[in-house]
Amino acid sequence: MRNESGRDGLTVVVVDAQGLDSFTSTMEESAYLDTQWVDRELQCLVEQDGHLEIRDADGDVIVRHDFADRPMCDGDVGVLGEDGTLTWE
């Protein structure tokens, strides 16, 4: 994940299918999500893994991405833009 929003104090959180935070990483210029722990042929976070949230310093969700809509795989680059949208390179 790359932060091009100009915002500081962001956190990237993977929320599992049960609604629990399963992985958290601070996001300054970038954040790395490790998909290597996934026990499948393709190293991807998919529907059954839940969703991704980018939260501000107050814990408010500014972006949510459901893995059901688009899996996130090893090597994928998500970019948080100035307008608060998440796009993929």
mmCIF file with all atom_site columns, C-alpha atoms in Angstrom:
data_model
loop_
_atom_site.group_PDB
_atom_site.id
_atom_site.type_symbol
_atom_site.label_atom_id
_atom_site.label_alt_id
_atom_site.label_comp_id
_atom_site.label_asym_id
_atom_site.label_entity_id
_atom_site.label_seq_id
_atom_site.pdbx_PDB_ins_code
_atom_site.Cartn_x
_atom_site.Cartn_y
_atom_site.Cartn_z
_atom_site.occupancy
_atom_site.B_iso_or_equiv
_atom_site.pdbx_formal_charge
_atom_site.auth_seq_id
_atom_site.auth_comp_id
_atom_site.auth_asym_id
_atom_site.auth_atom_id
_atom_site.pdbx_PDB_model_num
ATOM 1  C CA . MET A 1 1  ? 0.000   0.000   0.000   1.00 0.00 ? 1  MET A CA 1
ATOM 2  C CA . ARG A 1 2  ? 1.306   3.415   -0.917  1.00 0.00 ? 2  ARG A CA 1
ATOM 3  C CA . ASN A 1 3  ? 0.111   6.620   0.725   1.00 0.00 ? 3  ASN A CA 1
ATOM 4  C CA . GLU A 1 4  ? -0.239  9.486   -1.736  1.00 0.00 ? 4  GLU A CA 1
ATOM 5  C CA . SER A 1 5  ? -3.030  11.146  0.233   1.00 0.00 ? 5  SER A CA 1
ATOM 6  C CA . GLY A 1 6  ? -0.829  13.633  2.064   1.00 0.00 ? 6  GLY A CA 1
ATOM 7  C CA . ARG A 1 7  ? -2.310  12.424  5.361   1.00 0.00 ? 7  ARG A CA 1
ATOM 8  C CA . ASP A 1 8  ? -0.260  11.305  8.351   1.00 0.00 ? 8  ASP A CA 1
ATOM 9  C CA . GLY A 1 9  ? -1.114  8.923   11.177  1.00 0.00 ? 9  GLY A CA 1
ATOM 10 C CA . LEU A 1 10 ? -2.846  6.309   9.025   1.00 0.00 ? 10 LEU A CA 1
ATOM 11 C CA . THR A 1 11 ? -3.181  2.634   9.876   1.00 0.00 ? 11 THR A CA 1
ATOM 12 C CA . VAL A 1 12 ? -3.866  -0.271  7.519   1.00 0.00 ? 12 VAL A CA 1
ATOM 13 C CA . VAL A 1 13 ? -5.987  -3.008  9.100   1.00 0.00 ? 13 VAL A CA 1
ATOM 14 C CA . VAL A 1 14 ? -7.093  -6.378  7.761   1.00 0.00 ? 14 VAL A CA 1
ATOM 15 C CA . VAL A 1 15 ? -10.425 -7.247  9.361   1.00 0.00 ? 15 VAL A CA 1
ATOM 16 C CA . ASP A 1 16 ? -11.239 -10.966 9.263   1.00 0.00 ? 16 ASP A CA 1
ATOM 17 C CA . ALA A 1 17 ? -14.593 -12.469 8.291   1.00 0.00 ? 17 ALA A CA 1
ATOM 18 C CA . GLN A 1 18 ? -15.668 -12.431 11.961  1.00 0.00 ? 18 GLN A CA 1
ATOM 19 C CA . GLY A 1 19 ? -15.058 -8.674  12.186  1.00 0.00 ? 19 GLY A CA 1
ATOM 20 C CA . LEU A 1 20 ? -11.864 -8.875  14.246  1.00 0.00 ? 20 LEU A CA 1
ATOM 21 C CA . ASP A 1 21 ? -8.692  -6.964  13.438  1.00 0.00 ? 21 ASP A CA 1
ATOM 22 C CA . SER A 1 22 ? -6.298  -9.682  12.288  1.00 0.00 ? 22 SER A CA 1
ATOM 23 C CA . PHE A 1 23 ? -3.376  -7.566  11.008  1.00 0.00 ? 23 PHE A CA 1
ATOM 24 C CA . THR A 1 24 ? -2.426  -3.946  11.622  1.00 0.00 ? 24 THR A CA 1
ATOM 25 C CA . SER A 1 25 ? 0.362   -1.853  10.136  1.00 0.00 ? 25 SER A CA 1
ATOM 26 C CA . THR A 1 26 ? 1.171   1.844   10.335  1.00 0.00 ? 26 THR A CA 1
ATOM 27 C CA . MET A 1 27 ? 1.105   3.653   7.025   1.00 0.00 ? 27 MET A CA 1
ATOM 28 C CA . GLU A 1 28 ? 3.337   6.647   6.512   1.00 0.00 ? 28 GLU A CA 1
ATOM 29 C CA . GLU A 1 29 ? 4.617   6.692   2.921   1.00 0.00 ? 29 GLU A CA 1
ATOM 30 C CA . SER A 1 30 ? 3.761   3.018   2.509   1.00 0.00 ? 30 SER A CA 1
ATOM 31 C CA . ALA A 1 31 ? 2.700   -0.141  4.316   1.00 0.00 ? 31 ALA A CA 1
ATOM 32 C CA . TYR A 1 32 ? 3.372   -3.764  3.461   1.00 0.00 ? 32 TYR A CA 1
ATOM 33 C CA . LEU A 1 33 ? 0.712   -6.445  3.838   1.00 0.00 ? 33 LEU A CA 1
ATOM 34 C CA . ASP A 1 34 ? 2.190   -9.908  4.202   1.00 0.00 ? 34 ASP A CA 1
ATOM 35 C CA . THR A 1 35 ? 0.287   -12.522 2.194   1.00 0.00 ? 35 THR A CA 1
ATOM 36 C CA . GLN A 1 36 ? 2.906   -15.251 2.682   1.00 0.00 ? 36 GLN A CA 1
ATOM 37 C CA . TRP A 1 37 ? 1.080   -16.735 5.687   1.00 0.00 ? 37 TRP A CA 1
ATOM 38 C CA . VAL A 1 38 ? -1.888  -17.694 3.504   1.00 0.00 ? 38 VAL A CA 1
ATOM 39 C CA . ASP A 1 39 ? -1.866  -21.457 2.926   1.00 0.00 ? 39 ASP A CA 1
ATOM 40 C CA . ARG A 1 40 ? -2.904  -21.492 -0.735  1.00 0.00 ? 40 ARG A CA 1
ATOM 41 C CA . GLU A 1 41 ? -1.178  -21.757 -4.072  1.00 0.00 ? 41 GLU A CA 1
ATOM 42 C CA . LEU A 1 42 ? -1.720  -18.083 -4.926  1.00 0.00 ? 42 LEU A CA 1
ATOM 43 C CA . GLN A 1 43 ? -0.580  -15.773 -2.136  1.00 0.00 ? 43 GLN A CA 1
ATOM 44 C CA . CYS A 1 44 ? -3.743  -13.647 -2.031  1.00 0.00 ? 44 CYS A CA 1
ATOM 45 C CA . LEU A 1 45 ? -6.172  -12.260 0.501   1.00 0.00 ? 45 LEU A CA 1
ATOM 46 C CA . VAL A 1 46 ? -9.610  -13.324 -0.745  1.00 0.00 ? 46 VAL A CA 1
ATOM 47 C CA . GLU A 1 47 ? -13.275 -13.140 0.269   1.00 0.00 ? 47 GLU A CA 1
ATOM 48 C CA . GLN A 1 48 ? -12.983 -15.495 3.242   1.00 0.00 ? 48 GLN A CA 1
ATOM 49 C CA . ASP A 1 49 ? -10.140 -13.322 4.625   1.00 0.00 ? 49 ASP A CA 1
ATOM 50 C CA . GLY A 1 50 ? -12.483 -10.356 5.154   1.00 0.00 ? 50 GLY A CA 1
ATOM 51 C CA . HIS A 1 51 ? -11.626 -6.816  4.147   1.00 0.00 ? 51 HIS A CA 1
ATOM 52 C CA . LEU A 1 52 ? -9.050  -4.051  4.412   1.00 0.00 ? 52 LEU A CA 1
ATOM 53 C CA . GLU A 1 53 ? -9.543  -0.735  6.163   1.00 0.00 ? 53 GLU A CA 1
ATOM 54 C CA . ILE A 1 54 ? -7.385  2.368   6.191   1.00 0.00 ? 54 ILE A CA 1
ATOM 55 C CA . ARG A 1 55 ? -8.041  4.304   9.391   1.00 0.00 ? 55 ARG A CA 1
ATOM 56 C CA . ASP A 1 56 ? -7.053  7.803   10.433  1.00 0.00 ? 56 ASP A CA 1
ATOM 57 C CA . ALA A 1 57 ? -5.390  8.706   13.747  1.00 0.00 ? 57 ALA A CA 1
ATOM 58 C CA . ASP A 1 58 ? -8.808  8.807   15.477  1.00 0.00 ? 58 ASP A CA 1
ATOM 59 C CA . GLY A 1 59 ? -9.606  5.278   14.293  1.00 0.00 ? 59 GLY A CA 1
ATOM 60 C CA . ASP A 1 60 ? -12.202 6.426   11.762  1.00 0.00 ? 60 ASP A CA 1
ATOM 61 C CA . VAL A 1 61 ? -12.327 4.340   8.570   1.00 0.00 ? 61 VAL A CA 1
ATOM 62 C CA . ILE A 1 62 ? -11.449 6.479   5.555   1.00 0.00 ? 62 ILE A CA 1
ATOM 63 C CA . VAL A 1 63 ? -11.241 3.614   3.030   1.00 0.00 ? 63 VAL A CA 1
ATOM 64 C CA . ARG A 1 64 ? -12.639 0.091   3.017   1.00 0.00 ? 64 ARG A CA 1
ATOM 65 C CA . HIS A 1 65 ? -11.799 -2.567  0.453   1.00 0.00 ? 65 HIS A CA 1
ATOM 66 C CA . ASP A 1 66 ? -13.594 -5.932  0.405   1.00 0.00 ? 66 ASP A CA 1
ATOM 67 C CA . PHE A 1 67 ? -11.412 -8.802  -0.759  1.00 0.00 ? 67 PHE A CA 1
ATOM 68 C CA . ALA A 1 68 ? -14.576 -10.309 -2.283  1.00 0.00 ? 68 ALA A CA 1
ATOM 69 C CA . ASP A 1 69 ? -14.619 -7.413  -4.779  1.00 0.00 ? 69 ASP A CA 1
ATOM 70 C CA . ARG A 1 70 ? -10.936 -7.779  -5.659  1.00 0.00 ? 70 ARG A CA 1
ATOM 71 C CA . PRO A 1 71 ? -8.428  -10.137 -4.067  1.00 0.00 ? 71 PRO A CA 1
ATOM 72 C CA . MET A 1 72 ? -5.180  -8.581  -2.899  1.00 0.00 ? 72 MET A CA 1
ATOM 73 C CA . CYS A 1 73 ? -2.199  -10.664 -3.947  1.00 0.00 ? 73 CYS A CA 1
ATOM 74 C CA . ASP A 1 74 ? 1.513   -10.636 -3.248  1.00 0.00 ? 74 ASP A CA 1
ATOM 75 C CA . GLY A 1 75 ? 3.021   -7.907  -5.415  1.00 0.00 ? 75 GLY A CA 1
ATOM 76 C CA . ASP A 1 76 ? -0.201  -5.899  -5.825  1.00 0.00 ? 76 ASP A CA 1
ATOM 77 C CA . VAL A 1 77 ? 0.175   -2.188  -5.128  1.00 0.00 ? 77 VAL A CA 1
ATOM 78 C CA . GLY A 1 78 ? -2.779  -0.258  -3.747  1.00 0.00 ? 78 GLY A CA 1
ATOM 79 C CA . VAL A 1 79 ? -2.490  3.527   -3.798  1.00 0.00 ? 79 VAL A CA 1
ATOM 80 C CA . LEU A 1 80 ? -4.414  5.804   -1.437  1.00 0.00 ? 80 LEU A CA 1
ATOM 81 C CA . GLY A 1 81 ? -4.901  8.992   -3.429  1.00 0.00 ? 81 GLY A CA 1
ATOM 82 C CA . GLU A 1 82 ? -5.340  12.607  -2.380  1.00 0.00 ? 82 GLU A CA 1
ATOM 83 C CA . ASP A 1 83 ? -9.099  12.291  -2.862  1.00 0.00 ? 83 ASP A CA 1
ATOM 84 C CA . GLY A 1 84 ? -9.256  9.329   -0.442  1.00 0.00 ? 84 GLY A CA 1
ATOM 85 C CA . THR A 1 85 ? -9.824  6.680   -3.079  1.00 0.00 ? 85 THR A CA 1
ATOM 86 C CA . LEU A 1 86 ? -7.927  3.408   -3.249  1.00 0.00 ? 86 LEU A CA 1
ATOM 87 C CA . THR A 1 87 ? -6.732  2.400   -6.716  1.00 0.00 ? 87 THR A CA 1
ATOM 88 C CA . TRP A 1 88 ? -4.553  -0.456  -7.958  1.00 0.00 ? 88 TRP A CA 1
ATOM 89 C CA . GLU A 1 89 ? -1.409  -0.313  -10.043 1.00 0.00 ? 89 GLU A CA 1
#
